[in-house]
Coordinates of C-alpha atoms and ligand atoms in Angstrom, one line a residue:
X123 CA 104.0 12.5 109.2
X124 CA 103.2 10.3 112.0
X125 CA 105.8 8.2 113.9
X126 CA 105.5 5.9 116.8
X127 CA 107.5 7.0 119.5
X128 CA 108.9 3.9 121.4
X129 CA 111.0 3.1 124.5
X130 CA 114.0 3.2 122.5
X131 CA 113.6 6.2 120.6
X132 CA 116.9 7.9 120.0
X133 CA 116.3 11.8 120.7
X134 CA 118.5 14.5 119.1
X135 CA 117.8 18.5 118.8
X136 CA 118.4 21.9 118.4
X137 CA 118.9 24.4 121.3
X138 CA 118.8 28.1 120.9
X139 CA 117.0 31.5 121.8
X140 CA 114.8 32.0 119.9
X141 CA 114.5 28.5 118.1
X142 CA 110.8 28.4 117.7
X143 CA 111.6 29.6 113.7
X144 CA 114.6 27.2 113.5
X145 CA 114.4 24.7 110.0
X146 CA 116.3 22.0 111.9
X147 CA 113.3 19.7 113.1
X148 CA 111.5 19.9 110.0
X149 CA 115.0 18.6 108.0
X150 CA 115.9 15.7 110.5
X151 CA 112.4 14.6 111.4
X152 CA 112.0 14.4 107.5
X153 CA 115.3 12.5 107.2
X154 CA 114.4 10.3 109.8
X155 CA 110.9 9.1 108.8
X156 CA 112.4 8.4 105.4
X157 CA 115.3 6.3 106.7
X158 CA 112.9 4.7 108.7
X159 CA 115.1 5.4 112.0
X160 CA 113.2 5.3 115.8
X161 CA 114.4 8.6 116.5
X162 CA 113.1 12.2 117.1
X163 CA 114.5 15.8 116.5
X164 CA 113.0 18.4 118.9
X165 CA 113.5 22.3 119.8
X166 CA 114.8 23.5 123.0
X167 CA 115.1 26.6 124.4
X168 CA 116.5 26.9 128.1
X169 CA 116.7 30.1 129.8
X170 CA 120.2 31.8 128.7
X171 CA 121.6 31.5 132.5
X172 CA 120.3 27.7 132.3
X173 CA 122.4 26.6 129.2
X174 CA 125.2 25.5 131.1
X175 CA 123.1 23.4 133.5
X176 CA 120.8 22.1 131.2
X177 CA 124.1 20.9 128.8
X178 CA 125.5 19.1 131.9
X179 CA 122.3 17.6 132.3
X180 CA 122.6 15.5 129.2
X181 CA 125.9 13.8 129.9
X182 CA 125.7 10.3 129.6
X183 CA 123.5 10.4 126.6
X184 CA 119.9 11.1 127.6
X185 CA 119.8 13.2 124.4
X186 CA 122.1 11.7 121.7
X187 CA 123.3 15.0 120.1
X188 CA 122.2 18.9 120.0
X189 CA 122.6 21.6 117.5
X190 CA 123.4 25.2 118.8
X191 CA 122.4 27.9 117.3
X192 CA 122.5 31.6 118.6
X193 CA 123.6 32.7 121.3
X194 CA 124.7 29.5 122.6
X195 CA 127.7 28.3 120.0
X196 CA 130.5 29.9 122.0
X197 CA 129.5 28.8 125.3
X198 CA 128.9 25.5 123.8
X199 CA 132.4 24.7 122.9
X200 CA 133.6 25.6 126.4
X201 CA 131.5 22.8 127.7
X202 CA 133.1 20.4 125.7
X203 CA 135.4 17.9 126.6
X204 CA 136.7 17.3 123.0
X205 CA 136.3 19.5 120.3
X206 CA 137.2 19.2 116.4
X207 CA 140.0 21.4 115.0
X208 CA 137.2 23.3 112.7
X209 CA 135.2 24.0 116.0
X210 CA 138.5 25.4 118.0
X211 CA 139.4 27.3 115.2
X212 CA 135.8 28.8 114.7
X213 CA 135.9 29.4 118.7
X214 CA 132.1 28.1 118.6
X215 CA 130.2 25.0 118.1
X216 CA 127.0 24.1 116.1
X217 CA 127.1 20.2 117.2
X218 CA 127.2 18.7 120.6
X219 CA 127.4 15.3 120.7
X220 CA 126.9 13.2 124.2
X221 CA 128.7 10.1 124.7
X222 CA 127.4 7.0 126.7
X223 CA 130.4 7.5 129.3
X224 CA 130.0 11.3 129.9
X225 CA 132.1 13.0 127.4
X226 CA 130.8 16.0 125.3
X227 CA 132.3 16.1 122.0
X228 CA 131.9 19.4 120.2
X229 CA 131.7 19.9 116.2
X230 CA 131.2 23.1 113.8
X231 CA 129.7 21.9 110.6
X232 CA 128.8 25.5 109.4
X233 CA 132.0 26.1 107.1
X234 CA 131.5 22.9 105.8
X235 CA 128.2 23.8 105.2
X236 CA 129.7 27.0 103.7
X237 CA 131.9 25.2 101.6
X238 CA 129.7 22.8 100.3
X239 CA 126.8 25.5 99.3
X240 CA 129.5 27.0 97.1
X241 CA 130.6 23.5 95.5
X242 CA 127.0 22.7 94.7
X243 CA 125.7 25.8 93.6
X244 CA 129.2 27.9 92.2
X245 CA 130.3 24.7 90.5
X246 CA 133.9 25.0 89.8
X247 CA 134.6 27.2 92.8
X248 CA 137.8 26.0 94.4
X249 CA 138.6 27.6 97.9
X250 CA 142.2 27.1 97.5
X251 CA 142.4 29.2 94.1
X252 CA 143.0 32.6 95.7
X253 CA 141.8 35.0 98.7
X254 CA 138.5 35.2 99.7
X255 CA 136.9 38.1 101.1
X256 CA 134.6 37.8 104.2
X257 CA 132.1 40.6 105.3
X258 CA 131.6 40.5 109.0
X259 CA 133.7 39.3 111.9
X260 CA 131.1 37.7 114.4
X261 CA 130.9 33.9 115.1
X262 CA 129.5 33.2 111.7
X263 CA 132.4 35.2 110.1
X264 CA 135.0 33.2 112.1
X265 CA 133.7 29.6 111.2
X266 CA 133.8 30.7 107.9
X267 CA 137.3 32.1 108.0
X268 CA 138.5 28.7 109.9
X269 CA 136.9 26.7 107.2
X270 CA 138.3 28.9 104.5
X271 CA 141.8 28.6 105.9
X272 CA 141.6 24.7 106.4
X273 CA 140.6 24.4 102.7
X274 CA 143.7 25.9 101.7
X275 CA 142.6 29.5 100.7
X276 CA 145.9 31.4 100.3
X277 CA 144.7 34.4 102.1
X278 CA 141.3 35.6 104.2
X279 CA 140.6 39.5 104.2
X280 CA 138.0 40.4 106.9
X281 CA 136.2 43.7 106.4
X282 CA 134.2 44.6 109.5
X283 CA 132.7 47.9 111.2
X284 CA 134.3 46.8 114.7
X285 CA 138.0 46.6 113.7
X286 CA 138.9 45.0 117.2
X287 CA 136.7 41.8 116.5
X288 CA 138.1 41.5 113.2
X289 CA 141.8 41.8 114.7
X290 CA 140.5 39.2 117.5
X291 CA 140.2 36.9 114.4
X292 CA 143.6 37.9 112.7
X293 CA 145.1 37.3 116.0
X294 CA 143.4 34.0 116.9
X295 CA 143.9 32.7 113.1
X296 CA 146.9 33.5 112.0
X297 CA 148.9 35.7 109.4
X298 CA 147.0 34.8 106.4
X299 CA 144.2 36.6 107.6
X300 CA 144.3 40.4 106.8
X301 CA 141.6 42.8 108.3
X302 CA 140.0 45.9 106.2
X303 CA 138.1 48.7 107.3
X304 CA 134.4 49.5 105.2
X305 CA 136.3 52.3 103.1
X306 CA 138.6 49.9 101.6
X307 CA 136.4 47.1 100.1
X308 CA 137.7 47.6 96.6
X309 CA 141.1 46.5 98.3
X310 CA 139.8 43.7 99.7
X311 CA 137.7 42.8 96.7
X312 CA 141.0 42.9 94.4
X313 CA 141.9 39.3 92.9
X314 CA 139.7 37.6 95.5
X315 CA 138.3 34.2 94.6
X316 CA 135.2 34.6 96.7
X317 CA 133.0 37.1 98.5
X318 CA 131.1 35.9 101.6
X319 CA 128.6 38.0 103.6
X320 CA 129.1 36.8 107.1
X321 CA 127.3 39.9 108.7
X322 CA 123.4 40.3 109.4
X323 CA 123.2 43.3 107.1
X324 CA 120.4 42.5 104.4
X325 CA 118.2 40.5 106.5
X326 CA 114.5 40.9 106.1
X327 CA 113.5 44.2 107.7
X328 CA 116.9 45.1 108.7
X329 CA 119.6 47.3 107.7
X330 CA 120.6 46.8 103.9
X331 CA 123.9 45.5 102.8
X332 CA 125.3 48.6 100.9
X333 CA 128.4 47.3 99.2
X334 CA 130.1 48.1 95.7
X335 CA 131.0 44.7 93.5
X336 CA 133.1 46.7 91.0
X337 CA 136.6 45.6 91.6
X338 CA 135.3 42.0 92.4
X339 CA 136.9 40.0 89.7
X340 CA 134.0 38.3 87.5
X341 CA 135.0 35.1 88.4
X342 CA 134.5 35.3 91.9
X343 CA 131.8 33.3 93.5
X344 CA 129.3 35.6 96.2
X345 CA 127.7 33.6 99.0
X346 CA 125.3 35.3 101.2
X347 CA 124.9 33.6 104.7
X348 CA 121.8 35.5 105.3
X349 CA 118.6 33.5 103.6
X350 CA 115.5 35.8 104.7
X351 CA 115.1 36.7 102.0
X352 CA 116.3 34.0 99.9
X353 CA 117.7 35.9 96.8
X354 CA 119.2 38.7 98.8
X355 CA 119.8 42.1 96.8
X356 CA 123.8 41.2 97.4
X357 CA 122.8 37.7 95.9
X358 CA 120.7 39.6 92.8
X359 CA 123.5 42.2 92.1
X360 CA 126.1 39.3 91.7
X361 CA 124.3 37.4 89.4
X362 CA 123.3 40.7 87.5
X363 CA 127.1 41.3 87.3
X364 CA 127.7 37.6 86.2
X365 CA 129.0 35.9 89.4
X366 CA 128.3 32.4 90.2
X367 CA 126.3 32.6 93.5
X368 CA 125.4 30.6 96.8
X369 CA 122.8 31.2 99.0
X370 CA 122.6 30.9 103.0
X371 CA 119.5 28.3 103.0
X372 CA 121.9 25.8 101.0
X373 CA 124.3 26.6 103.9
X374 CA 121.8 25.8 106.7
X375 CA 121.0 22.5 104.9
X376 CA 124.5 21.3 104.0
X377 CA 125.6 22.1 107.7
X378 CA 122.5 19.6 108.7
X379 CA 124.3 16.6 106.8
X380 CA 127.2 16.1 109.1
X381 CA 125.0 16.5 112.3
X382 CA 122.5 14.0 111.1
X383 CA 125.3 11.7 111.0
X384 CA 127.0 12.3 114.3
X385 CA 123.5 11.8 115.8
X386 CA 122.1 8.9 114.1
X387 CA 125.2 7.0 112.5
X388 CA 124.1 7.5 109.3
X389 CA 123.9 9.7 106.6
X390 CA 120.5 11.2 105.9
X391 CA 118.5 9.5 103.1
X392 CA 119.3 11.5 99.6
X393 CA 115.6 10.9 98.5
X394 CA 114.2 13.9 100.6
X395 CA 114.3 17.0 98.9
X396 CA 115.0 19.1 102.0
X397 CA 115.7 22.1 100.0
X398 CA 111.9 21.9 99.0
X399 CA 110.4 21.2 102.3
X400 CA 112.5 24.3 103.8
X401 CA 111.4 26.5 100.8
X402 CA 107.7 25.5 102.0
X403 CA 108.4 26.5 105.5
X404 CA 109.7 29.6 104.1
X405 CA 106.2 30.1 102.0
X406 CA 108.5 29.8 99.1
X407 CA 108.5 27.5 96.2
X408 CA 111.2 25.6 94.6
Ligands
NDP628 P1 126.9 38.0 115.1 O1 126.0 39.0 115.8 O2 127.8 37.5 115.6 O3 127.8 39.2 113.8 C1 127.1 40.2 113.2 C2 127.9 40.7 112.4 O4 127.4 41.8 111.3 C3 129.4 41.8 113.0 O5 130.1 41.3 112.1 C4 128.8 42.8 113.1 O6 129.6 44.0 112.9 C5 128.1 42.9 111.6 N1 127.0 44.0 111.6 C6 125.8 44.1 112.3 N2 125.2 45.2 111.8 C7 126.0 45.9 111.4 C8 125.5 47.1 110.6 N3 124.7 48.2 110.7 N4 126.9 47.6 110.0 C9 127.9 46.9 109.8 N5 127.9 45.7 110.2 C10 126.9 45.3 111.1 O7 126.2 37.1 113.8 P2 126.8 35.9 113.3 O8 127.9 36.0 113.3 O9 126.3 34.8 114.2 O10 125.6 35.7 112.1 C11 126.1 36.9 111.2 C12 124.8 36.6 110.1 O11 125.0 35.0 109.4 C13 123.4 36.4 110.8 O12 122.6 37.2 109.6 C14 122.9 34.8 110.4 O13 121.8 34.5 110.5 C15 123.7 34.4 109.4 N6 124.1 33.0 109.7 C16 123.8 32.2 108.5 C17 124.1 30.5 108.6 C18 123.5 29.8 107.5 O14 123.7 28.7 108.0 N7 123.0 30.2 106.7 C19 124.6 30.2 109.6 C20 125.0 31.2 110.9 C21 124.9 32.4 110.7 P3 130.5 44.5 114.5 O15 131.3 43.5 114.6 O16 131.0 45.5 113.8 O17 129.3 44.6 115.1

């Protein structure tokens, strides 16, 4: 893909540390090329202690917008002048938009991506149909809990190693959030409508996620935010037990859609098979 960079090229990007392996430039640049937009999407990795200065320097719109990834999402929210309800509830922003008047707007599209992945890959899934069980209480989990509540989940049960971290989410997001320890997963799974892994367990080369799905109702959907490997052991076990499953790659692809809209003021073209592009970048086939 080769496109001319002009004096009017709109610049957007992703900022993180590390960011080298981010999939976002591949997706956004494929969309830009297919849509014929005079824009470019690049990756930035400022030193962690210069992140605030980096963002401040973009006020006024030298760069139209940024996706934000680890470890900057919380800081990104704090630096913004305005934030969507979801970003505030998630306590983190994965999208910053730089307005011409100097304001910075923050949003969080991770929860949207998660719900869209479930909608697409687990047909019939309705977040409002019953309690959700979420493994983890990090940034991704908090975003997931916020999105599930906003989508009408009657209750969200957090299972986490550090009880204090889970309690902090419950304190921030209200009485529909209940906290369980790993020794009580079966109680948390009973009557659950969906199980979401928002821990980093199961990541290639890392510690495995060891959890029994006994007690999870067969109709429950199962989602894993981890996408390396694509078919995690959790998703394999869930599928073998008859659950509908949704993968972390689809979540990643779906969160990018509203990000692109925020940066380039139009929906990404549906003609690009971004999943195939992402799979190819991961060395996998569709
Ligand atoms: P954090 O580091 O903020 O949180 C990590 C979570 O994993 C915590 O709940 C932590 O528990 C738990 N955990 C880690 N190691 C262990 C262990 N040995 N035993 C038990 N629990 C453990 O990470 P994030 O919330 O930002 O991300 C979580 C995962 O979600 C990552 O794999 C990330 O790649 C993925 N993700 C995927 C996205 C997608 O689009 N598919 C988007 C965002 C994230 P504790 O609190 O006790 O330390």
